[in-house]
Coordinates of C-alpha atoms in Angstrom, one line a residue:
L1 CA 19.9 -31.9 -9.4
K2 CA 16.6 -34.0 -10.2
I3 CA 14.3 -31.3 -8.7
V4 CA 16.1 -28.4 -11.0
K5 CA 15.7 -31.2 -14.3
Q6 CA 11.7 -31.6 -13.2
Q7 CA 11.6 -27.7 -12.7
K8 CA 13.1 -26.9 -16.1
T9 CA 11.0 -29.5 -17.9
L10 CA 7.9 -28.1 -16.3
I11 CA 8.6 -24.4 -17.5
E12 CA 8.6 -25.4 -21.3
E13 CA 6.0 -27.6 -21.0
E14 CA 4.2 -24.3 -19.3
R15 CA 5.3 -22.3 -22.1
I16 CA 4.0 -24.3 -24.7
K17 CA 0.8 -24.7 -22.6
V18 CA 0.6 -20.6 -22.7
L19 CA 0.9 -20.6 -26.2
L20 CA -1.2 -22.5 -27.7
Q21 CA -3.8 -21.5 -24.8
M22 CA -3.3 -17.5 -25.8
G23 CA -2.5 -18.4 -29.5
G24 CA -6.2 -19.8 -29.4
A25 CA -7.5 -16.8 -27.7
K26 CA -6.3 -14.0 -30.2
A27 CA -7.3 -15.6 -33.2
D28 CA -10.8 -15.4 -31.2
E29 CA -10.5 -12.0 -30.6
L30 CA -8.7 -11.1 -34.6
N31 CA -12.6 -12.9 -35.7
Q32 CA -15.0 -9.9 -34.7
P33 CA -13.1 -6.9 -36.1
L34 CA -11.6 -9.2 -39.7
M35 CA -15.5 -9.4 -40.0
A36 CA -16.3 -6.1 -39.3
L37 CA -13.5 -5.0 -41.6
I38 CA -14.4 -7.5 -44.2
G39 CA -18.2 -6.1 -44.1
G40 CA -17.1 -2.2 -44.0
I41 CA -15.2 -2.6 -47.2
E42 CA -18.5 -3.8 -48.8
L43 CA -21.0 -1.7 -47.9
I44 CA -18.1 0.9 -49.3
E45 CA -18.1 -0.8 -52.4
M46 CA -22.1 -1.0 -52.6
D47 CA -22.3 2.9 -50.9
K48 CA -19.8 4.7 -53.5
G49 CA -22.1 7.1 -55.1
S50 CA -23.1 8.4 -51.3
P51 CA -20.3 11.1 -49.5
D52 CA -22.7 10.3 -46.3
K53 CA -22.4 6.4 -45.8
L54 CA -19.0 6.5 -47.3
A55 CA -17.8 8.6 -44.3
H56 CA -19.7 6.5 -41.3
H57 CA -18.2 3.1 -43.3
I58 CA -14.8 4.2 -43.3
A59 CA -15.0 5.1 -39.8
L60 CA -16.1 1.4 -39.5
V61 CA -13.6 0.0 -41.0
K62 CA -10.8 2.5 -39.4
E63 CA -12.2 1.4 -35.8
A64 CA -12.1 -2.8 -36.9
G65 CA -7.9 -1.8 -38.0
D66 CA -7.5 0.0 -34.3
R67 CA -8.4 -3.5 -33.0
I68 CA -6.7 -5.3 -35.0
S69 CA -4.2 -3.5 -34.1
E70 CA -4.2 -3.9 -30.3
V71 CA -4.7 -7.4 -30.7
V72 CA -1.3 -8.0 -33.0
K73 CA 0.4 -5.8 -30.1
K74 CA -0.7 -8.5 -27.6
I75 CA 0.0 -11.1 -29.5
Q76 CA 3.8 -9.4 -29.9
T77 CA 4.3 -9.2 -25.7
I78 CA 4.2 -13.2 -26.1
R79 CA 8.7 -13.0 -25.6
H80 CA 10.9 -15.4 -24.5
D81 CA 13.6 -14.0 -22.1
E82 CA 16.9 -13.7 -23.7
T83 CA 19.5 -16.0 -23.2
L84 CA 23.7 -16.3 -25.4
Q85 CA 25.2 -19.5 -25.8
H86 CA 28.1 -19.8 -26.3
I87 CA 30.2 -22.7 -27.6
D88 CA 30.8 -24.6 -24.4
D89 CA 27.1 -24.6 -24.1
T90 CA 26.7 -22.6 -21.1
S91 CA 24.4 -20.0 -21.3
V92 CA 24.9 -16.5 -19.8
V93 CA 20.8 -15.0 -18.7
N94 CA 20.4 -11.8 -19.9
I95 CA 18.7 -9.7 -17.7
D96 CA 17.0 -6.2 -19.4
Q97 CA 14.1 -5.4 -17.3
K98 CA 14.5 -4.2 -13.6
I99 CA 13.9 -6.5 -10.9
T100 CA 13.5 -5.9 -7.0
I101 CA 14.0 -8.8 -4.7
L102 CA 13.4 -9.1 -0.9
S103 CA 16.0 -11.5 0.6
L104 CA 14.7 -13.4 3.8
E105 CA 18.0 -13.8 5.5
D106 CA 18.8 -13.7 9.6
S107 CA 22.6 -13.8 8.7
D108 CA 24.6 -10.8 8.1
D109 CA 27.2 -12.8 6.3
D110 CA 25.2 -14.4 4.4
F111 CA 23.0 -11.4 3.1
E112 CA 26.1 -9.7 2.0
M113 CA 27.6 -12.9 -0.4
L114 CA 24.3 -12.1 -2.3
N115 CA 24.7 -9.0 -2.1
A116 CA 28.0 -9.2 -3.3
V117 CA 27.4 -11.6 -5.9
L118 CA 24.0 -9.8 -7.4
S119 CA 26.0 -6.2 -7.0
D120 CA 27.2 -5.7 -11.2
H121 CA 23.7 -6.0 -12.1
K122 CA 21.9 -2.2 -11.1
K123 CA 18.8 -3.4 -12.1
I124 CA 18.7 -5.7 -9.6
T125 CA 17.3 -4.3 -6.6
L126 CA 18.0 -6.2 -3.5
L127 CA 16.3 -5.5 -0.2
R128 CA 16.6 -7.0 3.2
S129 CA 14.4 -8.3 5.9
S130 CA 15.3 -10.7 8.4
S131 CA 12.6 -12.5 10.3
I132 CA 9.7 -13.9 8.4
E133 CA 7.5 -11.7 10.5
D134 CA 8.9 -8.1 9.5
A135 CA 9.1 -9.9 5.7
L136 CA 5.2 -11.0 5.8
Q137 CA 4.8 -6.6 6.7
V138 CA 6.8 -5.3 4.2
L139 CA 6.0 -7.9 1.1
K140 CA 2.5 -6.7 1.9
Q141 CA 3.2 -3.1 1.8
N142 CA 5.8 -3.1 -1.6
H143 CA 6.0 -4.1 -4.2
F144 CA 8.6 -7.4 -5.1
D145 CA 9.6 -9.7 -8.3
L146 CA 11.5 -12.3 -6.3
I147 CA 11.6 -13.5 -3.1
I148 CA 15.4 -15.1 -1.9
L149 CA 15.1 -17.0 1.5
D150 CA 17.1 -18.9 4.0
Y151 CA 15.1 -22.2 5.0
L152 CA 16.7 -21.9 8.3
L153 CA 15.5 -18.1 9.8
S154 CA 15.0 -17.0 13.7
D155 CA 12.1 -17.1 14.0
G156 CA 10.9 -20.5 12.1
N157 CA 11.5 -21.9 8.4
G158 CA 11.1 -21.8 4.8
L159 CA 7.9 -24.0 5.1
D160 CA 6.6 -21.5 7.8
F161 CA 6.8 -18.9 5.1
L162 CA 5.3 -20.3 2.4
R163 CA 2.7 -21.6 4.3
R164 CA 2.0 -18.1 5.8
M165 CA 2.4 -16.2 2.5
E166 CA -0.1 -18.7 0.4
K167 CA -2.6 -18.0 4.1
A168 CA -1.8 -14.6 3.4
G169 CA -2.9 -14.8 -0.6
L170 CA 0.5 -13.3 -1.5
E171 CA 1.5 -14.3 -4.8
I172 CA 5.2 -13.9 -5.2
P173 CA 7.6 -16.7 -6.2
A174 CA 9.9 -17.6 -4.1
V175 CA 13.7 -19.1 -4.4
V176 CA 15.0 -21.0 -0.8
I177 CA 18.1 -21.2 -0.4
T178 CA 19.3 -24.4 1.1
G179 CA 22.4 -26.6 3.1
Q180 CA 24.8 -29.1 0.7
G181 CA 22.2 -32.7 0.3
D182 CA 19.4 -30.9 1.6
E183 CA 17.6 -32.7 -1.1
M184 CA 14.4 -33.5 0.9
I185 CA 14.2 -30.2 2.2
A186 CA 14.5 -28.9 -1.3
K187 CA 11.3 -31.6 -2.7
Q188 CA 9.0 -30.3 0.8
V189 CA 9.9 -26.4 -0.3
I190 CA 9.3 -26.5 -4.0
Q191 CA 5.7 -29.2 -2.9
A192 CA 5.2 -25.9 -0.4
G193 CA 4.9 -23.0 -3.5
A194 CA 8.5 -22.5 -3.3
Y195 CA 9.5 -22.2 -7.4
D196 CA 13.0 -23.0 -6.7
Y197 CA 16.1 -23.8 -4.9
L198 CA 19.7 -23.4 -4.6
P199 CA 22.4 -25.1 -2.1
K200 CA 24.5 -22.2 0.1
N201 CA 26.9 -23.6 -1.6
R202 CA 27.1 -23.3 -5.4
I203 CA 25.2 -20.0 -5.0
G204 CA 27.6 -17.6 -7.4
E205 CA 26.5 -15.3 -10.1
E206 CA 26.1 -17.5 -13.3
S207 CA 23.9 -20.2 -11.0
L208 CA 21.7 -17.1 -9.0
L209 CA 21.3 -15.2 -12.1
R210 CA 19.2 -18.2 -14.2
V211 CA 18.1 -19.4 -11.2
I212 CA 16.0 -16.0 -11.1
I213 CA 15.6 -15.6 -15.2
N214 CA 14.0 -19.2 -14.3
T215 CA 12.1 -18.0 -11.9
L216 CA 10.6 -15.2 -13.4
E217 CA 9.9 -16.9 -16.8
K218 CA 7.8 -19.8 -15.1
A219 CA 6.3 -17.2 -12.8
R220 CA 4.9 -15.1 -16.4
L221 CA 3.6 -18.5 -17.8
K222 CA 2.0 -19.0 -14.8
R223 CA -0.2 -15.7 -14.7
E224 CA -0.7 -16.1 -18.9
I225 CA -1.9 -20.0 -18.2
K226 CA -4.5 -17.8 -15.6
N227 CA -4.9 -15.1 -17.6
A228 CA -6.3 -17.4 -20.2
R229 CA -8.1 -19.7 -18.0
E230 CA -10.4 -16.8 -17.1
K231 CA -10.7 -15.6 -20.8
I232 CA -11.9 -19.3 -21.4
A233 CA -14.5 -19.1 -18.7
M234 CA -15.7 -15.8 -19.8
M235 CA -16.1 -16.6 -23.7
S236 CA -17.9 -20.1 -22.2
I237 CA -20.9 -17.2 -21.5
Q238 CA -20.4 -14.3 -23.1
D239 CA -21.9 -14.0 -27.4
E240 CA -18.7 -13.9 -29.5
L241 CA -20.2 -11.6 -31.5
T242 CA -22.0 -8.8 -29.0
R243 CA -19.9 -9.8 -26.0
L244 CA -23.5 -9.6 -24.3
Y245 CA -24.0 -12.0 -21.7
N246 CA -25.2 -15.8 -23.5
R247 CA -28.4 -17.6 -22.9
R248 CA -26.8 -20.2 -20.6
Y249 CA -25.5 -17.4 -18.3
F250 CA -28.7 -16.1 -18.5
N251 CA -30.4 -20.0 -17.6
E252 CA -28.3 -19.5 -14.6
I253 CA -28.3 -16.1 -13.4
V254 CA -32.0 -15.4 -13.2
E255 CA -32.4 -18.6 -11.0
K256 CA -30.3 -16.7 -8.4
E257 CA -31.8 -13.0 -9.3
V258 CA -35.5 -14.5 -9.2
S259 CA -34.4 -16.2 -5.4
R260 CA -32.8 -13.1 -4.1
A261 CA -35.6 -11.0 -4.8
M262 CA -38.2 -13.2 -2.8
R263 CA -35.8 -13.5 -0.4
Y264 CA -35.1 -9.6 0.3
E265 CA -38.4 -9.1 -1.3
T266 CA -37.6 -6.4 -3.8
D267 CA -38.1 -6.3 -7.4
L268 CA -37.1 -7.9 -9.9
V269 CA -37.1 -5.7 -13.6
L270 CA -37.0 -8.4 -16.6
C271 CA -36.3 -6.1 -19.7
M272 CA -36.9 -7.6 -23.4
I273 CA -35.9 -6.2 -26.7
D274 CA -36.5 -6.9 -30.4
L275 CA -34.7 -5.1 -33.5
D276 CA -37.5 -4.2 -35.8
Y277 CA -36.7 -5.1 -39.3
F278 CA -33.4 -7.1 -38.9
K279 CA -34.0 -10.0 -42.2
K280 CA -34.6 -6.7 -44.3
I281 CA -30.7 -5.9 -43.5
N282 CA -29.7 -9.0 -43.9
D283 CA -30.9 -9.6 -46.9
T284 CA -30.1 -6.5 -48.4
Y285 CA -27.0 -5.6 -47.1
G286 CA -25.9 -9.4 -46.0
H287 CA -24.8 -11.1 -42.8
L288 CA -21.9 -9.2 -42.4
A289 CA -24.2 -6.0 -42.2
G290 CA -26.1 -7.7 -40.1
D291 CA -23.8 -8.3 -37.8
M292 CA -22.2 -5.2 -37.0
T293 CA -25.8 -3.8 -36.8
L294 CA -26.2 -6.2 -33.5
S295 CA -22.5 -5.4 -32.4
E296 CA -23.3 -1.9 -32.9
I297 CA -26.6 -2.6 -30.6
A298 CA -25.7 -4.0 -27.6
G299 CA -22.6 -1.6 -27.5
M300 CA -25.6 1.1 -27.0
L301 CA -27.2 -1.3 -24.5
K302 CA -23.7 -2.1 -22.8
K303 CA -23.6 2.0 -22.4
C304 CA -27.0 2.4 -21.3
V305 CA -27.5 -0.6 -18.2
R306 CA -25.5 0.4 -14.9
Q307 CA -22.5 -1.9 -13.4
S308 CA -24.6 -3.7 -11.4
D309 CA -27.1 -4.6 -14.4
L310 CA -26.6 -8.0 -16.5
C311 CA -27.0 -6.9 -20.3

């Protein structure tokens, strides 16, 4: 019971962490197109008498609007799985998505029990492997949202399977079915990477569905945390306005590229460019127009370089 409470607390902590991190990322993504939108409107007001210029400015405003729309869509994908609250304060999980589960179970009777519990839920597809070796092969060849495994198996145990999953680089959430009173085993499998556990004598429709949805929620949150960290890492080496690599990254990478060129005796080419009359653009049309110019030039540069080039 204590471990279950710890799991629920962890899920809530990770939910808050993800929302904060993703909220910051979305605010950063919105800043650029909003500036472009404001700049485009200012240019339209400035060039009211020039139809040719107006068409270009309107296109920029439309592009900025489309980018804002995409960010809003991303924000809307941060959702919560539904739970229906009843008067007696119990919670019934509403599964509204297709889920494919692999059951690692060597007992025919236990698998049939699991299958019977989930039989009324048509969006859940339950497949079976009866050994660790077979399960690992199946997981490498097919997509699964979740694994439910018995702790005691014919060719090992749940800990063996979790360790081999990690070694194989399989990042699929797993729930372990344990015997009655196996709190020590439950603790060990959680530490080994299992998302949750469920005593065999407590398997029922409500308890199993709750474990499934909590596990999927936790897995989703972990993915979002990973994506948020990757995005933050990228923001630290890219210029916010142009999305080109910044000086910090240049200083880090140039030493490696010089060393590589010297080691393999290959040529290394460094191109530097400058924008003529850029100060005049800022002075005449304002800094927002200058920012838009830099952004457009950056886009042109990225289209000209190869994937292996640094820009």
